[in-house]
Each structure stands twice: as C-alpha cells, then as structure tokens.
Amino acid sequence: MFFLFKKKKKSSRVSIDKEMPKHIAIIMDGNGRWAKEKNLPRAMGHKAGVETIREVVKECNRLGIKYLTLYAFSTENWVRPQEEINSLMKLLVEYLKNEIEELHKNNVVVNHIGDISKLPQKCQTELINAYNKTKNNTGVVMNLALNYGGRDEIVHAVKKLLKDYEKGNIKLTDINEKSFSNYLYTAGMPDPDLIIRPSGEKRVSNFLLWQCAYSEFWYANIYWPDFTVEDLHKAIQDYQKRDRRFGGVKE
Ligand code: IPE
Ligand code: IPE
Ligand code: MG
C-alpha cells in the first residue's frame, strides 16, 4: 500500500573500492511530517518508514557495512501521545515477527541498544528472540536503538562501572576512554563513521553522544519514508570525499 506514495530515484552508486564506513547510524526522522503532508495519520508515516528500513538494511548488507544503528525510539519519545507510542510498539512487534525469517536468511544480526526493560513485555520478548535467533549470523549487525538516549547510556555505563569498582573488578587506574566504552550499549563495536539524519533537522537529539566524537554527519531534506537506497549511496559517496583528520594534520 504505502510504497505507492514513494518516489523512485535513480543516481550513481558508491564505489566499494573506496573506503566504506564500517558503521552507519541513522536518525530515522520525518515519518510524522511525511504522513501529515498526505493527510494521513502519523502511524501511517511510521508504517511507511518500516519499508525504508527493509531496503536500507538489505543494501547495507550488500555493501558489506558491518554495523547499522537505527534510532527508532528515544528516551524522550515517551512524551508523545500514548496512542502514537502504542502504535510504534505494535509496529515494532509486527516488524520483528514479519521480517525475522527474511533478516535471518539474509544473515543479518538483529541487535538492540537502549534500556529495553521499559518497553512493553511483548517488544522485549520479540527483541530477545530475534537476537538469539540471529546472533551467530555474519552479515550486518542491525542495532535497533529503542528507549535509547545518549545521556541515559552514559549514566547507565557509570553505574555499571561503579558496581565493578565496588566488587574490585576494576581499579581507578584501569578507567580510560577505551575501557569506559566497553560499558556502553555499543561495547565492542566501532564508533559510527557516518551519521545520517533525513527530515531537514540538523541536530543530534541525544543520539550516540559518546560515540559520535569523530563521526561524519550527513543531513538531507527528505522524510525517512522517502529515503531511498540512492540517498544512502549519496551519503556514502559524500562520506568518501570527507577528509577525516581526527585532530591531526594532513601530510
Ligand atoms: C521519527 O519520525 C520516528 C520516531 C521518532 C519514532 P517522527 O515521528 O519524529 O516524525 P516527525 O519528525 O514528527 O516528522
Ligand atoms: C529523534 O527524532 C529520535 C528518533 C528518530 C527515534 P525526534 O523527532 O524525536 O527528535 P526531535 O524531537 O525532533 O529532536
Ligand atoms: Mg521527528
């Protein structure tokens, strides 16, 4: 149904001979405005956004991207009308139920980041089942960021670290940037190389605050349901032209 509204665009493709980002993170924004423009309820925008997820995951996998983090529900999104929250949670369960076989077949690891203990029990169960089913896959790791907030993640990490400190598992002198990052939800994963935010907003909205220290940002005036594989290619092509210096100087 919803794909009828989507635009089809054609443009050049990225060259996989050039350096590819290992980790792409996306703030999937603009579902509500997409629906509003079409006089549809916001829930329809979220539903259309799922179609985009399907295509983007497939393409990242094809391109050999190792990690894809998708911001799906923030720690701040609880202030939305309860009806919208319910429809988002329902959509998550439907998505996992309907797509898990295909994702598994495509070798995708379905992981999650964020404090999922605050999500409805059904969502938690589906997320855990999806992870257990796919954890040994070797394709792209899709991190669904749910009840995720960068500040919340850091506080959560500090608490975990202090517990280890109290137990004597870690000494003060062992605490550094590298060891600290192992207490984050993204433990063991590289920081995002590229952060994409469609919808026209140019802000970080509490996403991957620790991890984005040296990420490249790509913004576009496209609502997430209209975001295509070609837009993904454009973002990666742009990324490949960036001069990442990490504070150093070019020879
Ligand atoms: C992003 O789309 C999805 C979530 C935050 C869950 P929005 O719902 O924020 O869409 P806009 O920004 O209102 O258009
Ligand atoms: C960020 O989008 C969160 C997600 C995409 C899940 P928001 O729509 O919640 O962000 P703000 O409120 O515009 O900053
Ligand atoms: Mg938004």
CSV table of C-alpha atoms and ligand atoms in Angstrom, one decimal:
chain,number,residue,atom,x,y,z
A,1,MET,CA,0.0,0.0,0.0
A,2,PHE,CA,2.4,2.6,1.3
A,3,PHE,CA,5.1,2.1,-1.3
A,4,LEU,CA,2.6,3.7,-3.8
A,5,PHE,CA,3.5,7.0,-2.2
A,6,LYS,CA,7.2,6.6,-2.5
A,7,LYS,CA,9.3,8.3,-5.1
A,8,LYS,CA,11.7,6.2,-7.2
A,9,LYS,CA,15.0,7.9,-7.8
A,10,LYS,CA,18.0,6.9,-9.9
A,11,SER,CA,21.5,8.1,-9.4
A,12,SER,CA,25.1,6.8,-9.3
A,13,ARG,CA,26.2,4.1,-7.0
A,14,VAL,CA,29.1,4.1,-4.5
A,15,SER,CA,32.3,2.6,-5.4
A,16,ILE,CA,33.1,-0.2,-3.0
A,17,ASP,CA,36.8,0.1,-3.9
A,18,LYS,CA,36.9,3.3,-1.9
A,19,GLU,CA,36.9,3.2,1.9
A,20,MET,CA,33.5,2.2,3.1
A,21,PRO,CA,32.1,3.3,6.5
A,22,LYS,CA,32.2,0.3,8.9
A,23,HIS,CA,29.4,1.7,11.0
A,24,ILE,CA,26.5,3.8,9.7
A,25,ALA,CA,24.0,5.2,12.2
A,26,ILE,CA,20.6,6.7,11.1
A,27,ILE,CA,18.2,9.1,12.9
A,28,MET,CA,15.1,7.9,11.1
A,29,ASP,CA,13.2,11.2,11.3
A,30,GLY,CA,10.3,12.7,9.4
A,31,ASN,CA,7.6,10.0,9.5
A,32,GLY,CA,5.1,12.3,11.1
A,33,ARG,CA,5.6,15.1,8.6
A,34,TRP,CA,5.5,12.7,5.7
A,35,ALA,CA,2.1,11.5,6.8
A,36,LYS,CA,0.8,15.0,7.6
A,37,GLU,CA,1.7,16.1,4.0
A,38,LYS,CA,-0.5,13.3,2.8
A,39,ASN,CA,-3.3,13.9,5.3
A,40,LEU,CA,-2.6,10.5,6.8
A,41,PRO,CA,-2.4,9.7,10.5
A,42,ARG,CA,1.1,9.8,11.9
A,43,ALA,CA,1.0,6.0,12.5
A,44,MET,CA,0.9,5.6,8.7
A,45,GLY,CA,4.1,7.5,8.5
A,46,HIS,CA,5.8,5.2,10.9
A,47,LYS,CA,4.5,2.2,8.9
A,48,ALA,CA,5.9,3.7,5.7
A,49,GLY,CA,9.2,4.2,7.5
A,50,VAL,CA,9.4,0.4,8.0
A,51,GLU,CA,9.5,-0.1,4.3
A,52,THR,CA,12.6,2.2,4.1
A,53,ILE,CA,14.2,0.2,6.9
A,54,ARG,CA,13.8,-3.0,4.9
A,55,GLU,CA,15.6,-1.6,1.8
A,56,VAL,CA,18.3,0.2,3.8
A,57,VAL,CA,19.2,-2.9,5.8
A,58,LYS,CA,19.3,-5.0,2.6
A,59,GLU,CA,21.6,-2.5,0.9
A,60,CYS,CA,24.0,-2.1,3.8
A,61,ASN,CA,24.3,-5.8,4.0
A,62,ARG,CA,25.0,-6.0,0.2
A,63,LEU,CA,27.6,-3.2,0.6
A,64,GLY,CA,29.4,-5.1,3.4
A,65,ILE,CA,28.7,-2.5,6.0
A,66,LYS,CA,29.4,-4.1,9.4
A,67,TYR,CA,27.1,-2.1,11.7
A,68,LEU,CA,23.9,-0.2,11.1
A,69,THR,CA,22.4,1.6,14.0
A,70,LEU,CA,18.8,2.8,13.6
A,71,TYR,CA,17.4,5.3,16.0
A,72,ALA,CA,13.8,4.1,16.4
A,73,PHE,CA,12.6,5.4,19.8
A,74,SER,CA,14.4,7.8,22.0
A,75,THR,CA,14.2,8.2,25.8
A,76,GLU,CA,12.4,11.5,25.1
A,77,ASN,CA,9.8,10.0,22.8
A,78,TRP,CA,7.7,8.8,25.8
A,79,VAL,CA,6.3,12.4,25.9
A,80,ARG,CA,4.4,11.7,22.7
A,81,PRO,CA,0.6,10.9,22.8
A,82,GLN,CA,0.0,7.4,24.3
A,83,GLU,CA,-1.8,6.4,21.1
A,84,GLU,CA,1.3,7.1,19.0
A,85,ILE,CA,3.6,5.3,21.4
A,86,ASN,CA,1.3,2.3,21.3
A,87,SER,CA,1.3,2.2,17.5
A,88,LEU,CA,5.1,2.4,17.4
A,89,MET,CA,5.4,-0.5,19.9
A,90,LYS,CA,2.9,-2.5,17.9
A,91,LEU,CA,4.7,-1.8,14.7
A,92,LEU,CA,8.0,-3.0,16.3
A,93,VAL,CA,6.4,-6.3,17.3
A,94,GLU,CA,4.9,-6.7,13.8
A,95,TYR,CA,8.2,-5.8,12.1
A,96,LEU,CA,10.1,-8.4,14.1
A,97,LYS,CA,7.5,-11.1,13.6
A,98,ASN,CA,7.1,-10.5,9.9
A,99,GLU,CA,10.7,-9.9,8.9
A,100,ILE,CA,12.7,-12.1,11.2
A,101,GLU,CA,12.9,-15.0,8.7
A,102,GLU,CA,14.0,-12.8,5.9
A,103,LEU,CA,16.5,-11.0,8.0
A,104,HIS,CA,17.9,-14.3,9.2
A,105,LYS,CA,18.0,-15.6,5.7
A,106,ASN,CA,20.0,-12.5,4.7
A,107,ASN,CA,22.5,-13.2,7.5
A,108,VAL,CA,21.6,-10.1,9.5
A,109,VAL,CA,22.2,-9.9,13.3
A,110,VAL,CA,19.2,-8.3,14.9
A,111,ASN,CA,20.6,-6.5,17.9
A,112,HIS,CA,19.2,-3.7,20.1
A,113,ILE,CA,20.6,-0.9,22.1
A,114,GLY,CA,18.9,1.2,24.8
A,115,ASP,CA,17.1,0.3,28.0
A,116,ILE,CA,14.6,-2.1,26.6
A,117,SER,CA,13.3,-3.1,30.2
A,118,LYS,CA,11.0,-0.1,29.9
A,119,LEU,CA,9.4,-1.4,26.7
A,120,PRO,CA,6.1,-3.5,26.7
A,121,GLN,CA,6.9,-7.1,27.5
A,122,LYS,CA,5.9,-8.3,24.0
A,123,CYS,CA,8.6,-6.0,22.5
A,124,GLN,CA,11.2,-7.2,24.8
A,125,THR,CA,10.4,-10.9,24.1
A,126,GLU,CA,10.5,-10.3,20.3
A,127,LEU,CA,13.8,-8.4,20.5
A,128,ILE,CA,15.4,-11.1,22.6
A,129,ASN,CA,14.1,-13.9,20.4
A,130,ALA,CA,15.3,-12.0,17.3
A,131,TYR,CA,18.7,-11.6,18.8
A,132,ASN,CA,19.0,-15.2,19.9
A,133,LYS,CA,18.0,-16.4,16.5
A,134,THR,CA,20.4,-14.2,14.6
A,135,LYS,CA,23.3,-13.7,16.9
A,136,ASN,CA,25.6,-16.1,15.1
A,137,ASN,CA,25.0,-14.5,11.7
A,138,THR,CA,27.9,-12.9,10.0
A,139,GLY,CA,26.2,-10.1,8.0
A,140,VAL,CA,25.4,-6.6,9.0
A,141,VAL,CA,24.7,-6.1,12.7
A,142,MET,CA,21.5,-4.0,12.9
A,143,ASN,CA,21.2,-2.2,16.2
A,144,LEU,CA,17.7,-1.1,16.9
A,145,ALA,CA,18.0,1.9,19.2
A,146,LEU,CA,14.9,1.6,21.4
A,147,ASN,CA,14.3,3.7,24.5
A,148,TYR,CA,17.8,4.9,23.7
A,149,GLY,CA,19.3,8.1,24.9
A,150,GLY,CA,23.0,9.1,24.8
A,151,ARG,CA,22.9,10.6,28.2
A,152,ASP,CA,21.0,7.7,29.7
A,153,GLU,CA,23.5,5.3,28.2
A,154,ILE,CA,26.4,7.2,29.8
A,155,VAL,CA,24.7,7.2,33.2
A,156,HIS,CA,23.9,3.5,32.8
A,157,ALA,CA,27.6,2.9,31.9
A,158,VAL,CA,28.8,4.8,35.0
A,159,LYS,CA,26.5,2.8,37.3
A,160,LYS,CA,27.8,-0.5,35.8
A,161,LEU,CA,31.3,0.6,36.1
A,162,LEU,CA,30.9,1.6,39.7
A,163,LYS,CA,29.4,-1.8,40.5
A,164,ASP,CA,32.5,-3.4,39.0
A,165,TYR,CA,34.7,-1.0,41.0
A,166,GLU,CA,32.9,-1.9,44.3
A,167,LYS,CA,33.4,-5.6,43.6
A,168,GLY,CA,37.1,-4.9,42.9
A,169,ASN,CA,36.8,-6.0,39.3
A,170,ILE,CA,38.3,-2.7,38.0
A,171,LYS,CA,40.8,-0.2,39.5
A,172,LEU,CA,40.7,3.5,39.2
A,173,THR,CA,43.9,3.4,37.0
A,174,ASP,CA,42.1,0.9,34.6
A,175,ILE,CA,39.5,3.5,33.7
A,176,ASN,CA,40.2,5.2,30.4
A,177,GLU,CA,38.2,6.0,27.2
A,178,LYS,CA,38.7,2.6,25.8
A,179,SER,CA,37.7,0.7,29.0
A,180,PHE,CA,34.8,3.1,29.6
A,181,SER,CA,33.3,2.5,26.1
A,182,ASN,CA,33.0,-1.2,27.0
A,183,TYR,CA,30.3,-0.2,29.5
A,184,LEU,CA,28.2,1.4,26.8
A,185,TYR,CA,25.4,-0.4,24.9
A,186,THR,CA,27.7,-0.4,21.9
A,187,ALA,CA,30.5,-2.3,23.7
A,188,GLY,CA,32.9,-3.9,21.2
A,189,MET,CA,31.5,-2.0,18.2
A,190,PRO,CA,33.4,0.7,16.3
A,191,ASP,CA,32.1,4.2,16.6
A,192,PRO,CA,29.8,5.3,13.8
A,193,ASP,CA,31.8,6.7,10.9
A,194,LEU,CA,28.7,8.2,9.3
A,195,ILE,CA,25.6,9.5,10.9
A,196,ILE,CA,22.7,10.2,8.6
A,197,ARG,CA,19.7,12.4,9.5
A,198,PRO,CA,17.0,12.9,7.0
A,199,SER,CA,13.9,15.2,7.5
A,200,GLY,CA,15.8,18.5,7.5
A,201,GLU,CA,16.6,18.7,11.2
A,202,LYS,CA,20.2,19.4,11.9
A,203,ARG,CA,20.6,18.2,15.5
A,204,VAL,CA,21.8,15.1,17.3
A,205,SER,CA,18.7,14.6,19.5
A,206,ASN,CA,20.6,12.6,22.2
A,207,PHE,CA,21.9,10.0,19.7
A,208,LEU,CA,25.2,8.3,20.3
A,209,LEU,CA,26.7,11.2,22.2
A,210,TRP,CA,29.9,9.4,23.3
A,211,GLN,CA,30.3,7.5,20.1
A,212,CYS,CA,29.8,10.5,17.7
A,213,ALA,CA,33.0,12.3,18.8
A,214,TYR,CA,34.5,11.9,15.3
A,215,SER,CA,31.6,10.8,13.2
A,216,GLU,CA,30.8,12.5,9.8
A,217,PHE,CA,27.3,13.9,9.6
A,218,TRP,CA,25.0,13.9,6.6
A,219,TYR,CA,21.8,15.7,6.6
A,220,ALA,CA,19.1,15.8,3.9
A,221,ASN,CA,15.6,17.4,3.4
A,222,ILE,CA,14.0,14.0,2.8
A,223,TYR,CA,11.5,12.5,5.1
A,224,TRP,CA,12.5,9.0,6.2
A,225,PRO,CA,9.7,7.2,4.3
A,226,ASP,CA,11.0,8.8,1.1
A,227,PHE,CA,14.6,8.0,1.8
A,228,THR,CA,15.9,5.6,-0.8
A,229,VAL,CA,18.8,3.3,-1.4
A,230,GLU,CA,20.1,6.0,-3.8
A,231,ASP,CA,20.1,8.5,-0.9
A,232,LEU,CA,22.1,6.0,1.1
A,233,HIS,CA,24.6,5.8,-1.8
A,234,LYS,CA,24.7,9.6,-1.9
A,235,ALA,CA,25.5,9.8,1.8
A,236,ILE,CA,28.3,7.2,1.5
A,237,GLN,CA,29.7,9.0,-1.6
A,238,ASP,CA,29.8,12.2,0.3
A,239,TYR,CA,31.4,10.4,3.2
A,240,GLN,CA,34.1,9.0,0.9
A,241,LYS,CA,35.0,12.6,-0.1
A,242,ARG,CA,35.4,13.8,3.5
A,243,ASP,CA,38.9,14.4,4.9
A,244,ARG,CA,38.8,12.8,8.3
A,245,ARG,CA,41.7,14.2,10.4
A,246,PHE,CA,40.9,13.1,13.9
A,247,GLY,CA,42.7,16.2,15.2
A,248,GLY,CA,45.8,15.6,13.2
A,249,VAL,CA,47.3,17.4,10.1
A,250,LYS,CA,47.4,16.2,6.5
A,251,GLU,CA,50.9,15.4,5.2
B,1,IPE,C1,10.7,9.6,13.5
B,1,IPE,O1,9.7,10.3,12.9
B,1,IPE,C2,10.2,8.4,14.2
B,1,IPE,C3,10.3,8.5,15.7
B,1,IPE,C4,10.8,9.5,16.4
B,1,IPE,C5,9.7,7.4,16.4
B,1,IPE,P1,8.9,11.4,13.7
B,1,IPE,O2,7.7,10.8,14.3
B,1,IPE,O3,9.8,12.2,14.6
B,1,IPE,O4,8.5,12.4,12.5
B,1,IPE,P2,8.4,14.0,12.5
B,1,IPE,O5,9.7,14.5,13.0
B,1,IPE,O6,7.3,14.3,13.5
B,1,IPE,O7,8.0,14.3,11.1
B,2,IPE,C1,14.9,11.5,17.1
B,2,IPE,O1,13.8,12.1,16.4
B,2,IPE,C2,14.5,10.2,17.6
B,2,IPE,C3,14.2,9.2,16.6
B,2,IPE,C4,14.3,9.3,15.3
B,2,IPE,C5,13.8,7.9,17.1
B,2,IPE,P1,12.8,13.1,17.2
B,2,IPE,O2,11.8,13.5,16.2
B,2,IPE,O3,12.3,12.5,18.4
B,2,IPE,O4,13.8,14.3,17.5
B,2,IPE,P2,13.5,15.9,17.8
B,2,IPE,O5,12.4,15.9,18.9
B,2,IPE,O6,13.0,16.4,16.5
B,2,IPE,O7,14.8,16.4,18.2
B,3,MG,MG,10.9,13.8,14.5
